[in-house]
Coordinates of C-alpha atoms in Angstrom, one line a residue:
M12 CA -87.4 -18.9 -57.7
K13 CA -85.6 -19.4 -61.0
T14 CA -82.0 -20.3 -61.6
S15 CA -81.6 -17.4 -64.1
D16 CA -82.4 -15.0 -61.2
F17 CA -78.9 -15.7 -59.9
D18 CA -77.1 -14.8 -63.1
Y19 CA -74.6 -12.0 -63.4
N20 CA -72.1 -10.8 -66.0
L21 CA -68.5 -11.7 -65.3
P22 CA -65.6 -10.7 -67.7
Q23 CA -63.4 -13.7 -68.4
E24 CA -60.3 -11.8 -67.3
L25 CA -61.6 -11.6 -63.7
I26 CA -61.4 -15.3 -63.2
A27 CA -58.3 -15.8 -61.1
Q28 CA -55.9 -18.3 -62.6
T29 CA -53.2 -18.2 -59.9
P30 CA -53.1 -17.6 -56.2
V31 CA -51.7 -14.4 -54.7
Y32 CA -48.7 -14.3 -52.5
P33 CA -48.8 -14.1 -49.5
R34 CA -52.2 -15.7 -49.1
D35 CA -53.7 -13.0 -46.9
S36 CA -52.8 -10.1 -49.3
S37 CA -55.9 -10.9 -51.4
R38 CA -58.6 -8.3 -51.4
L39 CA -61.5 -8.4 -49.0
L40 CA -65.0 -6.9 -49.7
V41 CA -66.7 -6.3 -46.3
Y42 CA -70.5 -6.1 -46.3
N43 CA -72.1 -4.9 -43.0
R44 CA -75.8 -5.9 -43.1
K45 CA -76.8 -3.7 -40.2
T46 CA -75.4 -0.5 -41.8
D47 CA -75.8 -1.7 -45.5
M48 CA -72.2 -0.5 -46.1
V49 CA -69.6 -2.0 -48.3
E50 CA -65.9 -1.5 -47.7
H51 CA -62.9 -2.5 -49.7
K52 CA -60.0 -4.0 -47.8
H53 CA -57.3 -6.7 -47.8
F54 CA -57.8 -10.1 -46.2
Y55 CA -55.2 -9.4 -43.4
D56 CA -57.6 -6.6 -42.3
I57 CA -60.2 -9.1 -41.3
I58 CA -58.7 -9.1 -37.8
D59 CA -60.2 -5.5 -37.4
Y60 CA -63.7 -7.0 -37.9
L61 CA -63.3 -9.9 -35.5
Q62 CA -64.2 -9.5 -31.8
E63 CA -63.1 -11.2 -28.6
G64 CA -65.5 -14.1 -28.0
D65 CA -66.2 -14.8 -31.7
V66 CA -66.1 -18.4 -32.8
L67 CA -64.4 -19.0 -36.2
V68 CA -65.6 -22.3 -37.7
R69 CA -63.4 -23.7 -40.5
N70 CA -63.4 -26.9 -42.5
N71 CA -60.2 -28.9 -42.0
T72 CA -60.6 -31.2 -45.0
K73 CA -57.6 -31.9 -47.2
V74 CA -57.7 -32.2 -51.0
L75 CA -56.6 -35.5 -52.3
P76 CA -54.4 -35.5 -55.5
A77 CA -57.5 -37.0 -57.0
R78 CA -56.7 -36.6 -60.7
M79 CA -54.9 -39.6 -62.4
F80 CA -54.4 -41.1 -65.7
A81 CA -54.9 -44.8 -66.5
Y82 CA -54.5 -47.1 -69.5
T83 CA -56.6 -49.9 -70.8
E84 CA -55.1 -53.3 -71.8
H85 CA -55.2 -52.0 -75.4
G86 CA -53.2 -48.8 -74.6
G87 CA -56.1 -46.4 -74.5
K88 CA -55.6 -43.4 -72.1
V89 CA -58.4 -42.4 -69.6
E90 CA -58.6 -39.7 -66.9
I91 CA -59.7 -40.8 -63.5
L92 CA -61.1 -38.3 -60.9
L93 CA -61.8 -39.6 -57.3
L94 CA -65.2 -38.4 -56.1
K95 CA -66.2 -40.3 -53.0
R96 CA -64.9 -43.2 -50.9
F97 CA -67.3 -46.1 -50.2
D98 CA -65.0 -48.2 -48.1
L99 CA -61.2 -49.1 -47.9
N100 CA -60.8 -50.0 -51.6
E101 CA -63.9 -48.9 -53.4
W102 CA -64.6 -45.4 -54.7
E103 CA -67.0 -43.4 -56.9
V104 CA -64.9 -42.0 -59.7
L105 CA -65.4 -39.9 -62.9
V106 CA -63.9 -41.5 -66.0
K107 CA -63.2 -39.7 -69.2
P108 CA -64.0 -41.0 -71.8
G109 CA -66.7 -43.1 -70.2
K110 CA -66.9 -45.5 -73.1
K111 CA -63.6 -47.0 -72.1
A112 CA -64.9 -47.8 -68.6
R113 CA -67.5 -50.5 -69.1
N114 CA -68.2 -52.9 -66.1
G115 CA -65.4 -55.3 -65.6
T116 CA -62.8 -53.2 -67.4
R117 CA -59.3 -53.3 -65.7
L118 CA -57.3 -50.0 -65.8
V119 CA -53.7 -49.6 -64.9
I120 CA -52.5 -46.3 -63.4
S121 CA -49.0 -47.3 -62.4
Q122 CA -47.0 -50.3 -61.4
E123 CA -48.3 -49.9 -57.9
L124 CA -52.0 -49.0 -58.6
S125 CA -54.7 -50.4 -60.8
L126 CA -58.5 -50.6 -60.7
E127 CA -61.6 -52.6 -61.9
V128 CA -64.8 -50.9 -62.9
L129 CA -67.6 -52.5 -60.8
S130 CA -70.7 -50.6 -62.0
T131 CA -72.1 -47.4 -63.5
I132 CA -73.9 -45.0 -61.2
E133 CA -76.8 -44.1 -63.5
E134 CA -77.8 -40.8 -62.0
S135 CA -74.4 -39.1 -62.5
G136 CA -72.7 -41.4 -65.1
S137 CA -69.8 -41.9 -62.7
R138 CA -68.4 -45.3 -61.9
R139 CA -68.0 -47.5 -58.8
V140 CA -64.5 -49.0 -58.9
K141 CA -62.2 -51.1 -56.8
F142 CA -58.6 -50.2 -56.4
F143 CA -55.7 -52.7 -56.2
Y144 CA -52.5 -51.6 -54.5
D145 CA -50.0 -52.4 -51.8
G146 CA -49.5 -50.2 -48.7
V147 CA -51.5 -47.1 -47.8
F148 CA -53.8 -45.8 -50.5
E149 CA -53.1 -42.1 -49.6
D150 CA -49.4 -42.7 -50.0
V151 CA -49.8 -44.4 -53.4
I152 CA -51.9 -41.6 -54.8
S153 CA -49.6 -38.9 -53.5
R154 CA -47.1 -40.4 -55.9
V155 CA -49.2 -40.8 -59.0
G156 CA -52.0 -38.2 -58.6
E157 CA -52.4 -34.5 -59.5
M158 CA -54.3 -31.8 -57.7
P159 CA -57.8 -31.7 -59.3
L160 CA -58.1 -28.0 -60.1
P161 CA -61.6 -26.7 -61.2
P162 CA -62.2 -26.6 -65.0
Y163 CA -62.1 -22.7 -65.1
I164 CA -58.5 -22.7 -64.0
T165 CA -56.4 -23.4 -67.1
E166 CA -52.9 -22.4 -65.8
K167 CA -50.7 -25.2 -64.2
L168 CA -50.3 -24.8 -60.4
K169 CA -46.6 -24.5 -59.5
D170 CA -47.0 -25.2 -55.8
Q171 CA -49.6 -27.9 -55.1
N172 CA -49.9 -26.7 -51.5
R173 CA -51.6 -23.5 -52.6
Y174 CA -54.7 -25.5 -53.3
Q175 CA -54.7 -26.6 -49.6
T176 CA -55.6 -24.5 -46.6
V177 CA -52.7 -24.2 -44.1
Y178 CA -54.8 -26.0 -41.6
A179 CA -55.9 -28.9 -43.8
Q180 CA -55.7 -32.2 -41.9
V181 CA -58.2 -35.0 -43.0
D182 CA -57.7 -36.4 -46.5
G183 CA -60.9 -36.8 -48.6
S184 CA -61.9 -33.8 -50.7
A185 CA -62.0 -33.5 -54.5
A186 CA -61.9 -29.7 -54.3
A187 CA -60.6 -27.2 -51.7
P188 CA -62.8 -25.2 -49.3
T189 CA -61.5 -22.1 -51.0
A190 CA -62.6 -19.4 -48.5
G191 CA -59.9 -20.9 -46.2
L192 CA -57.1 -20.4 -48.7
H193 CA -56.6 -16.8 -47.6
F194 CA -55.5 -17.6 -44.0
T195 CA -51.8 -17.8 -43.1
D196 CA -50.4 -19.3 -40.0
E197 CA -49.4 -15.8 -38.7
L198 CA -52.9 -14.4 -39.2
I199 CA -54.4 -17.3 -37.4
E200 CA -52.1 -16.7 -34.4
K201 CA -53.1 -13.0 -34.4
I202 CA -56.8 -14.0 -34.5
K203 CA -56.3 -16.4 -31.5
A204 CA -54.4 -13.6 -29.6
K205 CA -57.4 -11.3 -30.1
G206 CA -59.6 -13.8 -28.1
V207 CA -61.3 -15.5 -31.0
Q208 CA -61.9 -19.2 -30.6
I209 CA -61.2 -21.4 -33.7
V210 CA -63.2 -24.6 -34.1
D211 CA -62.7 -27.3 -36.8
V212 CA -65.4 -29.2 -38.5
L213 CA -65.2 -31.5 -41.5
L214 CA -66.9 -31.7 -44.8
H215 CA -65.3 -33.5 -47.7
V216 CA -65.9 -31.4 -50.8
G217 CA -67.1 -33.2 -53.8
L218 CA -67.1 -32.1 -57.5
G219 CA -70.9 -31.4 -57.2
T220 CA -69.7 -28.0 -55.9
F221 CA -68.8 -27.2 -59.6
R222 CA -71.8 -28.8 -61.2
P223 CA -74.2 -26.2 -62.7
V224 CA -77.9 -26.1 -61.8
K225 CA -79.6 -27.6 -64.8
T226 CA -83.2 -26.9 -63.9
E227 CA -84.7 -23.4 -64.3
D228 CA -86.9 -24.0 -61.2
I229 CA -84.3 -24.3 -58.4
L230 CA -86.8 -26.5 -56.4
S231 CA -86.3 -29.2 -59.0
H232 CA -82.5 -29.2 -58.5
H233 CA -81.2 -32.4 -56.8
M234 CA -78.4 -31.3 -54.4
H235 CA -75.2 -33.3 -54.3
S236 CA -74.4 -35.3 -51.2
E237 CA -71.2 -34.7 -49.1
Y238 CA -69.8 -36.4 -46.0
Y239 CA -69.4 -34.3 -42.8
E240 CA -68.4 -34.6 -39.2
V241 CA -68.9 -32.4 -36.1
N242 CA -67.4 -33.6 -32.9
K243 CA -68.5 -33.0 -29.3
N244 CA -65.8 -30.4 -28.5
A245 CA -66.9 -28.3 -31.4
C246 CA -70.6 -28.6 -30.4
D247 CA -69.8 -27.6 -26.8
I248 CA -67.9 -24.5 -27.8
I249 CA -70.5 -23.4 -30.4
N250 CA -73.5 -24.1 -28.2
K251 CA -72.0 -22.1 -25.3
A252 CA -71.1 -19.2 -27.6
K253 CA -74.7 -19.1 -29.0
A254 CA -76.2 -19.3 -25.5
E255 CA -74.0 -16.2 -24.6
G256 CA -74.9 -14.3 -27.6
R257 CA -71.5 -14.5 -29.2
R258 CA -71.0 -14.6 -33.0
I259 CA -70.5 -17.9 -35.0
I260 CA -68.5 -17.0 -38.1
A261 CA -68.3 -19.7 -40.8
V262 CA -65.2 -19.9 -43.1
G263 CA -66.8 -20.8 -46.4
T264 CA -69.9 -22.4 -47.7
T265 CA -68.8 -25.9 -46.7
S266 CA -68.6 -24.8 -43.0
V267 CA -72.1 -23.3 -43.4
R268 CA -73.5 -26.6 -44.8
T269 CA -71.9 -28.5 -42.0
L270 CA -73.2 -26.3 -39.2
E271 CA -76.7 -26.0 -40.6
S272 CA -77.0 -29.7 -41.2
A273 CA -75.9 -30.6 -37.6
T274 CA -78.1 -27.9 -35.9
D275 CA -81.6 -28.7 -34.8
E276 CA -84.6 -26.3 -35.1
N277 CA -83.9 -24.9 -31.5
G278 CA -80.4 -23.8 -32.6
I279 CA -78.5 -26.6 -30.8
I280 CA -75.7 -28.3 -32.7
H281 CA -75.2 -32.0 -32.1
P282 CA -72.2 -34.3 -32.7
T283 CA -72.8 -35.8 -36.1
K284 CA -71.2 -38.1 -38.7
A285 CA -73.4 -38.2 -41.8
N286 CA -74.0 -37.2 -45.4
T287 CA -75.8 -33.9 -46.2
E288 CA -77.7 -32.8 -49.2
I289 CA -78.7 -29.5 -47.6
F290 CA -79.7 -26.9 -50.2
I291 CA -79.7 -23.3 -48.8
Y292 CA -81.4 -20.6 -51.0
P293 CA -83.4 -17.4 -50.1
P294 CA -85.4 -17.0 -48.0
Y295 CA -83.6 -19.1 -45.4
K296 CA -83.5 -18.7 -41.6
F297 CA -80.0 -19.7 -40.4
K298 CA -80.0 -21.8 -37.2
S299 CA -76.3 -21.6 -36.4
V300 CA -74.4 -19.2 -38.6
D301 CA -74.1 -15.4 -37.9
C302 CA -71.5 -14.3 -40.3
L303 CA -69.7 -15.7 -43.4
I304 CA -66.2 -15.4 -44.9
T305 CA -66.5 -16.5 -48.5
N306 CA -65.1 -16.2 -52.1
F307 CA -67.0 -15.0 -55.1
H308 CA -68.9 -17.8 -56.7
L309 CA -70.1 -18.8 -60.2
P310 CA -73.2 -17.3 -61.8
K311 CA -76.4 -19.5 -61.3
S312 CA -74.6 -21.7 -58.7
T313 CA -76.0 -23.2 -55.6
L314 CA -73.1 -21.4 -53.7
L315 CA -74.3 -18.0 -54.9
M316 CA -77.8 -19.0 -53.8
L317 CA -76.4 -19.9 -50.4
V318 CA -74.6 -16.6 -49.8
S319 CA -77.6 -14.6 -51.1
S320 CA -79.6 -16.2 -48.2
L321 CA -77.6 -14.1 -45.8
C322 CA -79.2 -10.8 -47.1
S323 CA -81.3 -11.1 -50.3
R324 CA -80.8 -12.1 -54.0
E325 CA -81.1 -8.5 -55.1
K326 CA -78.5 -7.2 -52.6
M327 CA -76.0 -10.0 -53.3
L328 CA -76.2 -9.4 -57.0
E329 CA -75.7 -5.6 -56.4
I330 CA -72.6 -6.5 -54.3
Y331 CA -71.3 -8.8 -57.0
N332 CA -71.7 -6.2 -59.7
T333 CA -69.7 -3.8 -57.4
A334 CA -67.0 -6.4 -57.1
V335 CA -66.9 -6.6 -61.0
E336 CA -66.7 -2.9 -61.3
E337 CA -63.8 -2.8 -58.7
K338 CA -62.1 -5.7 -60.6
Y339 CA -62.0 -8.2 -57.8
R340 CA -60.7 -11.6 -58.7
F341 CA -63.3 -14.3 -58.8
F342 CA -63.7 -18.0 -57.9
S343 CA -61.2 -20.5 -56.2
F344 CA -58.0 -18.5 -56.4
G345 CA -59.8 -15.1 -56.2
D346 CA -60.6 -12.5 -53.6
S347 CA -62.9 -12.9 -50.6
M348 CA -65.9 -11.3 -49.0
F349 CA -66.9 -11.0 -45.3
I350 CA -70.6 -10.7 -44.7
L351 CA -71.3 -9.6 -41.1

């Protein structure tokens, strides 16, 4: 299968630059695979498609203010983007321009935060660095960092919390699990009141999410690695629901990658803390996930390949073209889709 098979035409004006208010007033395209029907709703209508006994699985990762600016000893300015934590003080980061970040270079971000470049990670061109600071790292970067919005968003975000889900808990992501941005606290309470169980898993989203597939043969694409966790309580709830024939509904592609990575070939999910490089593309037999809540993804992206696996490439591109015709808003701050 070719990468170009997952291309579609998207007018620039349909790329959402700002989030809607309130969160759940975004539009919702509902695709029922059994009836092959498409409906156009709003996200708050999703409650009408949820059933008592469903298990809604969401990613409770929290986006770090991972974008910072640093200065060399000669006054040169560089941009630092946190990608992945190795240990307490060492991180993989993206540095622009890279020529100012040779091994051994010291960079100063603020009076309370500086770093040293340890090595270059050849495969990606990123750097392994060591940070120097006093206190708690997350507290320090909350004062000096900015929210790392995707490159296709050019407008400045007025409220940084709009790039966090309302249930975000665990610091560690360089990008938001955007399907979850549509939920409000009030909607979550209504969902619980309907008898839907809500389960949290964790996957720290990396910038590999936005990296284009550079190979025409998708099998030649090397998938980025992301850290994930599933605890025993989540496994017990999900396994019981599966055994009783109840639906597992993933909120976003990150929840899908987490569930499918932690589930064995018999459909049993196990407590796990690991890194995943799972690459899901059609045809794929899902081991854990029954339904998916997701946003509209970039052309020729691994995320579009993943969502196409729930039906077919041809059907998903047909749905995307319908969304374009109906002027849905696309990407991180855009509208959503429920595949059931």
